[in-house]
C-alpha positions as a printed NumPy array, in Angstrom:
array([[ -8.966, -26.588,  -5.914],
       [ -7.3  , -23.202,  -6.211],
       [ -3.503, -23.479,  -6.223],
       [ -2.611, -19.799,  -6.654],
       [ -4.365, -16.439,  -6.559],
       [ -3.515, -12.765,  -6.873],
       [ -5.435,  -9.549,  -7.449],
       [ -4.51 ,  -7.432, -10.487],
       [ -6.105,  -4.289, -11.871],
       [ -6.969,  -3.758, -15.54 ],
       [ -7.822,  -0.289, -16.749],
       [ -7.421,   1.896, -19.816],
       [ -5.418,   5.103, -19.914],
       [ -4.756,   7.199, -23.032],
       [ -5.625,   4.331, -25.35 ],
       [ -3.346,   1.884, -23.555],
       [ -4.388,  -1.06 , -21.405],
       [ -2.62 ,  -1.176, -18.066],
       [ -2.281,  -4.341, -16.006],
       [ -0.991,  -3.533, -12.538],
       [ -0.731,  -5.167,  -9.155],
       [ -2.005,  -2.037,  -7.408],
       [ -2.092,   1.653,  -8.131],
       [ -0.623,   2.229, -11.63 ],
       [  1.943,   4.776, -10.433],
       [  2.573,   3.216,  -7.042],
       [  4.887,   0.558,  -5.694],
       [  2.398,  -1.288,  -3.524],
       [  3.558,  -4.51 ,  -1.952],
       [  2.051,  -7.452,  -3.837],
       [  2.843, -11.14 ,  -3.975],
       [  0.792, -14.062,  -5.339],
       [ -0.448, -16.61 ,  -2.832],
       [  0.431, -20.09 ,  -4.055],
       [  0.791, -23.629,  -2.768],
       [  4.088, -24.15 ,  -4.647],
       [  6.705, -22.404,  -6.742],
       [  5.34 , -24.032,  -9.893],
       [  1.809, -22.786,  -9.126],
       [  3.093, -19.277,  -8.457],
       [  4.979, -19.184, -11.747],
       [  2.   , -20.555, -13.652],
       [ -0.081, -17.712, -12.242],
       [  2.531, -15.087, -13.141],
       [  2.725, -16.563, -16.637],
       [ -1.044, -16.388, -16.964],
       [ -1.086, -12.702, -16.03 ],
       [  1.702, -11.953, -18.524],
       [  0.017, -13.896, -21.32 ],
       [ -3.239, -12.098, -20.569],
       [ -1.486,  -8.733, -21.048],
       [  0.013,  -9.889, -24.344],
       [ -3.427, -10.938, -25.605],
       [ -5.033,  -7.508, -25.107],
       [ -6.502,  -5.682, -28.098],
       [ -4.539,  -2.437, -27.623],
       [ -1.038,  -1.445, -26.633],
       [ -0.427,  -2.569, -23.078],
       [  1.716,  -1.85 , -20.055],
       [  2.38 ,  -4.318, -17.234],
       [  3.659,  -3.456, -13.756],
       [  3.896,  -6.081, -11.04 ],
       [  5.395,  -4.873,  -7.78 ],
       [  6.441,  -6.374,  -4.491],
       [  7.629,  -9.804,  -5.67 ],
       [  9.596, -11.461,  -2.891],
       [ 11.492, -13.948,  -5.065],
       [ 14.121, -12.374,  -7.363],
       [ 14.152, -15.593,  -9.362],
       [ 10.452, -15.177, -10.2  ],
       [ 11.   , -11.555, -11.241],
       [ 14.011, -12.377, -13.422],
       [ 12.215, -15.324, -15.033],
       [  9.201, -13.184, -15.874],
       [ 11.247, -10.262, -17.201],
       [ 13.269, -12.6  , -19.424],
       [ 10.141, -13.656, -21.331],
       [  8.394, -10.291, -21.731],
       [  8.996,  -7.545, -24.317],
       [ 10.561,  -4.231, -23.294],
       [ 10.881,  -5.492, -19.761],
       [ 12.791,  -4.23 , -16.764],
       [ 13.354,  -5.659, -13.302],
       [ 14.061,  -3.321, -10.394],
       [ 14.7  ,  -3.828,  -6.697],
       [ 13.144,  -1.829,  -3.864],
       [ 13.448,  -2.044,  -0.1  ],
       [ 10.379,  -1.81 ,   2.128],
       [ 11.223,  -0.596,   5.662],
       [  9.626,  -2.081,   8.73 ],
       [ 10.014,  -2.833,  12.421],
       [ 10.547,  -6.299,  13.858],
       [  9.517,  -6.731,  17.454],
       [ 10.898,  -9.149,  19.992],
       [ 10.482,  -9.5  ,  23.761],
       [ 11.093,  -6.124,  25.362],
       [ 11.79 ,  -4.381,  22.038],
       [ 12.064,  -0.612,  22.367],
       [ 10.77 ,   1.392,  19.428],
       [ 13.817,   2.311,  17.295],
       [ 12.834,   5.982,  17.014],
       [ 15.902,   8.138,  16.263],
       [ 16.798,  10.861,  18.737],
       [ 15.943,  13.641,  16.284],
       [ 12.479,  12.194,  15.658],
       [ 11.839,  11.912,  19.409],
       [ 12.77 ,  15.564,  19.862],
       [ 10.432,  16.525,  17.012],
       [  7.54 ,  14.684,  18.704],
       [  8.245,  16.466,  21.991],
       [  8.337,  19.868,  20.249],
       [  5.098,  19.233,  18.354],
       [  3.389,  18.172,  21.584],
       [  4.481,  21.437,  23.178],
       [  3.051,  23.417,  20.23 ],
       [ -0.267,  21.557,  20.515],
       [ -0.531,  22.426,  24.21 ],
       [  0.429,  26.05 ,  23.605],
       [ -2.324,  26.322,  20.966],
       [ -4.763,  24.785,  23.488],
       [ -5.76 ,  22.113,  20.974],
       [ -7.395,  18.886,  22.056],
       [ -5.43 ,  15.924,  20.632],
       [ -7.351,  12.665,  20.24 ],
       [ -5.905,   9.341,  19.066],
       [ -8.278,   6.636,  17.887],
       [ -8.112,   3.129,  16.447],
       [-11.232,   1.98 ,  14.639],
       [-12.184,  -1.509,  13.416],
       [-15.964,  -1.508,  13.637],
       [-17.314,  -1.742,  10.024],
       [-20.055,   0.856,  10.487],
       [-17.643,   3.421,  11.925],
       [-15.071,   2.631,   9.241],
       [-17.71 ,   3.361,   6.592],
       [-18.405,   6.704,   8.251],
       [-14.668,   7.51 ,   8.39 ],
       [-13.982,   6.831,   4.73 ],
       [-15.108,  10.219,   3.404],
       [-12.877,  12.026,   5.95 ],
       [ -9.929,   9.798,   5.051],
       [-10.438,  10.475,   1.343],
       [-10.636,  14.24 ,   1.929],
       [ -7.274,  14.249,   3.751],
       [ -5.776,  11.923,   1.098],
       [ -6.796,  14.33 ,  -1.702],
       [ -5.721,  17.456,   0.193],
       [ -2.255,  16.053,   0.927],
       [ -1.7  ,  14.949,  -2.669],
       [ -2.792,  18.378,  -3.939],
       [ -0.517,  20.118,  -1.427],
       [  2.417,  17.988,  -2.604],
       [  1.726,  18.977,  -6.223],
       [  1.002,  15.452,  -7.424],
       [ -1.973,  13.895,  -9.152],
       [ -4.003,  11.864,  -6.692],
       [ -5.075,   8.321,  -7.384],
       [ -8.49 ,   9.299,  -6.016],
       [ -8.937,  11.853,  -8.826],
       [ -9.215,   8.96 , -11.285],
       [-12.738,   7.476, -11.088],
       [-11.59 ,   3.908, -11.8  ],
       [ -8.812,   4.063,  -9.219],
       [-11.122,   5.68 ,  -6.676],
       [-13.608,   2.822,  -7.17 ],
       [-10.814,   0.309,  -6.61 ],
       [ -9.7  ,   2.089,  -3.42 ],
       [-13.245,   2.175,  -2.053],
       [-13.951,  -1.448,  -2.924],
       [-10.722,  -2.609,  -1.239],
       [-11.44 ,  -0.451,   1.827],
       [-15.006,  -1.722,   2.159],
       [-14.153,  -5.392,   1.621],
       [-11.337,  -5.408,   4.174],
       [-13.511,  -3.481,   6.628],
       [-16.31 ,  -6.038,   6.282],
       [-13.877,  -8.922,   6.833],
       [-12.481,  -7.388,  10.033],
       [ -8.973,  -6.975,   8.586],
       [ -9.002,  -3.185,   8.29 ],
       [ -8.034,  -0.721,  10.993],
       [ -7.89 ,   3.048,  10.672],
       [ -5.803,   4.979,  13.171],
       [ -6.711,   8.645,  13.483],
       [ -5.211,  11.72 ,  15.095],
       [ -7.619,  14.616,  15.589],
       [ -6.745,  18.166,  16.557],
       [ -9.64 ,  20.276,  17.791],
       [-12.007,  17.669,  16.365],
       [-10.545,  17.785,  12.83 ],
       [ -8.889,  14.77 ,  11.237],
       [ -5.224,  15.824,  11.137],
       [ -3.681,  12.457,  10.152],
       [ -4.674,   8.878,   9.498],
       [ -3.053,   5.484,   8.934],
       [ -4.921,   2.654,   7.198],
       [ -3.598,  -0.719,   8.371],
       [ -4.277,  -4.347,   7.509],
       [ -4.205,  -7.047,  10.168],
       [ -2.154,  -9.872,   8.635],
       [ -1.153, -11.355,  11.99 ],
       [  1.63 , -11.744,  13.018],
       [  2.42 ,  -8.877,  10.616],
       [  0.665,  -5.509,  10.561],
       [  0.76 ,  -3.894,   7.119],
       [  0.278,  -0.191,   6.466],
       [ -1.79 ,   0.354,   3.318],
       [ -2.058,   4.157,   3.332],
       [ -1.364,   7.199,   5.454],
       [ -1.548,  10.991,   5.069],
       [ -1.626,  14.152,   7.141],
       [ -3.852,  17.18 ,   6.547],
       [ -1.735,  20.101,   5.239],
       [ -3.509,  22.669,   7.458],
       [ -2.135,  20.909,  10.556],
       [  1.42 ,  20.399,   9.248],
       [  3.065,  22.582,  11.901],
       [  2.034,  20.042,  14.568],
       [  3.626,  17.026,  12.804],
       [  0.448,  14.919,  13.095],
       [  1.683,  12.246,  10.703],
       [  4.839,  11.585,  12.698],
       [  2.954,  11.605,  15.975],
       [  0.401,   9.11 ,  14.683],
       [  3.082,   6.809,  13.241],
       [  4.649,   6.612,  16.701],
       [  1.266,   5.726,  18.252],
       [  0.66 ,   3.061,  15.579],
       [  4.097,   1.49 ,  16.101],
       [  3.573,   1.371,  19.865],
       [  0.076,  -0.09 ,  19.473],
       [  1.268,  -2.789,  17.032],
       [  4.052,  -3.823,  19.4  ],
       [  1.783,  -3.908,  22.445],
       [ -0.852,  -5.961,  20.586],
       [  1.662,  -8.766,  20.053],
       [  2.462,  -8.364,  16.359],
       [  5.995,  -9.419,  15.454],
       [  6.367,  -7.112,  12.447],
       [  5.197,  -3.702,  11.253],
       [  5.404,  -3.377,   7.459],
       [  5.325,   0.267,   6.339],
       [  3.852,  -0.889,   3.025],
       [  6.002,   0.617,   0.26 ],
       [  9.528,   1.489,  -0.777],
       [  9.679,   4.513,   1.507],
       [ 13.122,   5.708,   2.499],
       [ 13.699,   4.58 ,   6.118],
       [ 14.223,   8.227,   7.075],
       [ 10.681,   9.039,   5.937],
       [  8.978,   6.862,   8.554],
       [  9.119,   7.334,  12.297],
       [ 11.183,   4.191,  12.893],
       [ 12.554,   1.061,  11.227],
       [ 15.083,  -1.621,  12.086],
       [ 15.059,  -3.677,   8.894],
       [ 14.274,  -3.455,   5.181],
       [ 12.507,  -6.205,   3.256],
       [ 13.788,  -6.493,  -0.336],
       [ 11.129,  -6.749,  -3.058],
       [ 11.339,  -6.81 ,  -6.842],
       [  9.201,  -5.217,  -9.529],
       [  8.754,  -6.111, -13.193],
       [  7.561,  -3.709, -15.881],
       [  6.95 ,  -4.514, -19.546],
       [  5.118,  -3.061, -22.534],
       [  4.018,  -4.404, -25.886],
       [  1.836,  -4.186, -28.941],
       [ -1.666,  -5.697, -29.103],
       [ -2.204,  -9.396, -29.496],
       [  1.377, -10.505, -29.949],
       [  1.177, -14.033, -28.541],
       [  3.76 , -15.164, -26.035],
       [  4.081, -18.45 , -24.194],
       [  5.65 , -18.444, -20.762],
       [  5.745, -21.91 , -19.339],
       [  8.099, -24.079, -17.38 ],
       [  8.31 , -27.765, -18.163],
       [  5.452, -29.625, -16.513],
       [  3.52 , -26.513, -15.443],
       [ -0.17 , -26.185, -16.138],
       [ -1.777, -23.082, -17.672],
       [ -3.239, -20.596, -15.225],
       [ -6.828, -19.458, -15.599],
       [ -7.17 , -15.68 , -15.806],
       [-10.661, -14.271, -15.459],
       [-11.492, -11.424, -17.854],
       [-13.595,  -8.481, -16.675],
       [-17.321,  -8.58 , -17.286],
       [-18.904,  -6.215, -19.772],
       [-17.162,  -4.25 , -22.547],
       [-13.451,  -4.813, -22.637],
       [-10.528,  -5.914, -24.748]])
């Protein structure tokens, strides 16, 4: 049977193969599922050896490892490697937990609510899990995602066809399995902010979130984050994971940070490397179908 599994992405950029655990320039949370430490390390070794076997220069980035020992062990055996630590903020809920929203953030929410009423805008909050409606929402979510990235002056992952296909496939698969929820805040009928969440009960994990630049003055992102946090608490989740190494001050609330480790490495084509612990079995790594390295 399967002893360990993890999803990695292989794509080519500027003549270099990239093996990543999520978006190439992101710091998405990622951690292999495994029945034992030995199985987890065999899987990590298999991914690393796969990168070293590629036919062009390669770059490896694995993010979100929970065990610093795994990260250090992997970095020790890879060329041009680096191990870095990040902290992912979140909220842990207990009986009667009040949302740890700072006073300044609460005042900002009150002010934005006043501005919405003064502008006579209709504010609508929604939480959607039905697969058909999620499919209909996806184009609106992508439009806000692209607009916010453009407004911030950064290249969007959705501008890259391969990365856009990955995003859509992940969205559709999780929607079909019932794990995906999209929270929306609409102003005057327009999508002003969204949060894409994954139900990993008892944890709720935020996968993506953006606000539409045209509605910035009403702080829709902050307002929706507060609604999401309240909803997650009331639905009996014990943890809200904000999903990346965001500074705690950049989310509406947090009361803990979860340390994660990332490993990056780079090398020349087909320079064999063996990464094994005594007694461990090789991990099978499936190569992509069709043309490839």
